[in-house]
Amino acid sequence: MIEVRHASKHHGRRTLWNDLSFDVARGEIVCLVGPSGSGKSTLLDCVGHLDALDSGTIRIAGEPVCRNRRQARLLRQRYLGYLFQDFGLVADMTAQANIDIARASRGPNRGVRTSDALDRVGLTGRATDRVHELSGGEQQRVAMARLLVKRPSVILADEPTSALDDGNAAMVLDLLAELAGDGAAVLIATHSPAVEALATRSVSLNAPKT
Ligand SMILES: Nc1ncnc2c1ncn2[C@@H]1O[C@H](COP(=O)(O)OP(=O)(O)OP(=O)(O)O)[C@@H](O)[C@H]1O
């Protein structure tokens, strides 16, 4: 579902990663691991059409990630779901309205109802709270609820449990495993051994080279 081939990325004279290739198939959870600054988030951004490679290719469901904004938006809507902190939630809209946006852009998979999704992530009764009134961990759970509604084919998660207490972290990991069990390809950047333990395998990134 995700194919990364000979991917390279530089910032100035620093090489983050070079000639990197890996796949994430349907149903797999693959973790990106490596020291801080090794480019895990940057790689997720490249897969998620939010940043561009310097060389190499990335394909999602066989379709190349490209710089054409319209095509990128269509690919994002059709295939991708994001579990990034501070990404994609509209701060002055309610939790429910944010989740309903995902419902409008969902693909062929059938997700759960918004109220059920909020129940699953422990936010029962919080549908009409505006996102800026929620804590960081609660916002992360709204983003998780959005995935349950959209059921994307590809899920990109950046440190999905870092803002959560142990109970909520376990709940989010269970839900990611459930979505993978339903056939999603899941790519996670993480430092957490608990998240890595969930993975089918890991891709290790090295410290950047100058
Ligand atoms: N737009 C940019 N311009 C220059 N350097 C950048 C830019 N974006 C990221 N970097 C640098 O690229 C490196 C990799 O950043 P990235 O956030 O991808 O690493 P990471 O492995 O996810 O780190 P962490 O584990 O700390 O979250 C960092 O040194 C960062 O400063």
mmCIF file of C-alpha atoms in Angstrom, residues 86 89-98 123 125-142:
data_model
loop_
_atom_site.group_PDB
_atom_site.id
_atom_site.type_symbol
_atom_site.label_atom_id
_atom_site.label_comp_id
_atom_site.label_asym_id
_atom_site.label_seq_id
_atom_site.Cartn_x
_atom_site.Cartn_y
_atom_site.Cartn_z
ATOM 1 C CA ASP A 86 -1.247 19.762 16.053
ATOM 2 C CA LEU A 89 -7.896 19.698 13.509
ATOM 3 C CA VAL A 90 -9.652 23.031 13.117
ATOM 4 C CA ALA A 91 -9.194 24.697 16.506
ATOM 5 C CA ASP A 92 -12.378 26.784 16.640
ATOM 6 C CA MET A 93 -14.663 24.051 15.349
ATOM 7 C CA THR A 94 -16.253 21.441 17.612
ATOM 8 C CA ALA A 95 -14.932 17.898 17.986
ATOM 9 C CA GLN A 96 -18.009 16.662 16.114
ATOM 10 C CA ALA A 97 -17.547 19.099 13.205
ATOM 11 C CA ASN A 98 -13.900 18.070 12.865
ATOM 12 C CA LEU A 123 -14.810 11.477 24.778
ATOM 13 C CA GLY A 125 -20.373 14.005 25.838
ATOM 14 C CA ARG A 126 -17.569 16.147 24.393
ATOM 15 C CA ALA A 127 -18.936 16.396 20.827
ATOM 16 C CA THR A 128 -19.803 20.081 21.099
ATOM 17 C CA ASP A 129 -16.551 21.151 22.786
ATOM 18 C CA ARG A 130 -14.366 23.247 20.521
ATOM 19 C CA VAL A 131 -10.968 21.741 19.789
ATOM 20 C CA HIS A 132 -9.126 24.670 21.402
ATOM 21 C CA GLU A 133 -10.983 23.881 24.644
ATOM 22 C CA LEU A 134 -9.558 20.342 24.690
ATOM 23 C CA SER A 135 -6.224 19.231 26.143
ATOM 24 C CA GLY A 136 -3.445 17.978 23.859
ATOM 25 C CA GLY A 137 -4.279 14.372 24.704
ATOM 26 C CA GLU A 138 -7.992 14.956 24.100
ATOM 27 C CA GLN A 139 -7.199 16.518 20.725
ATOM 28 C CA GLN A 140 -5.113 13.454 19.889
ATOM 29 C CA ARG A 141 -8.152 11.311 20.714
ATOM 30 C CA VAL A 142 -10.386 13.436 18.458
#
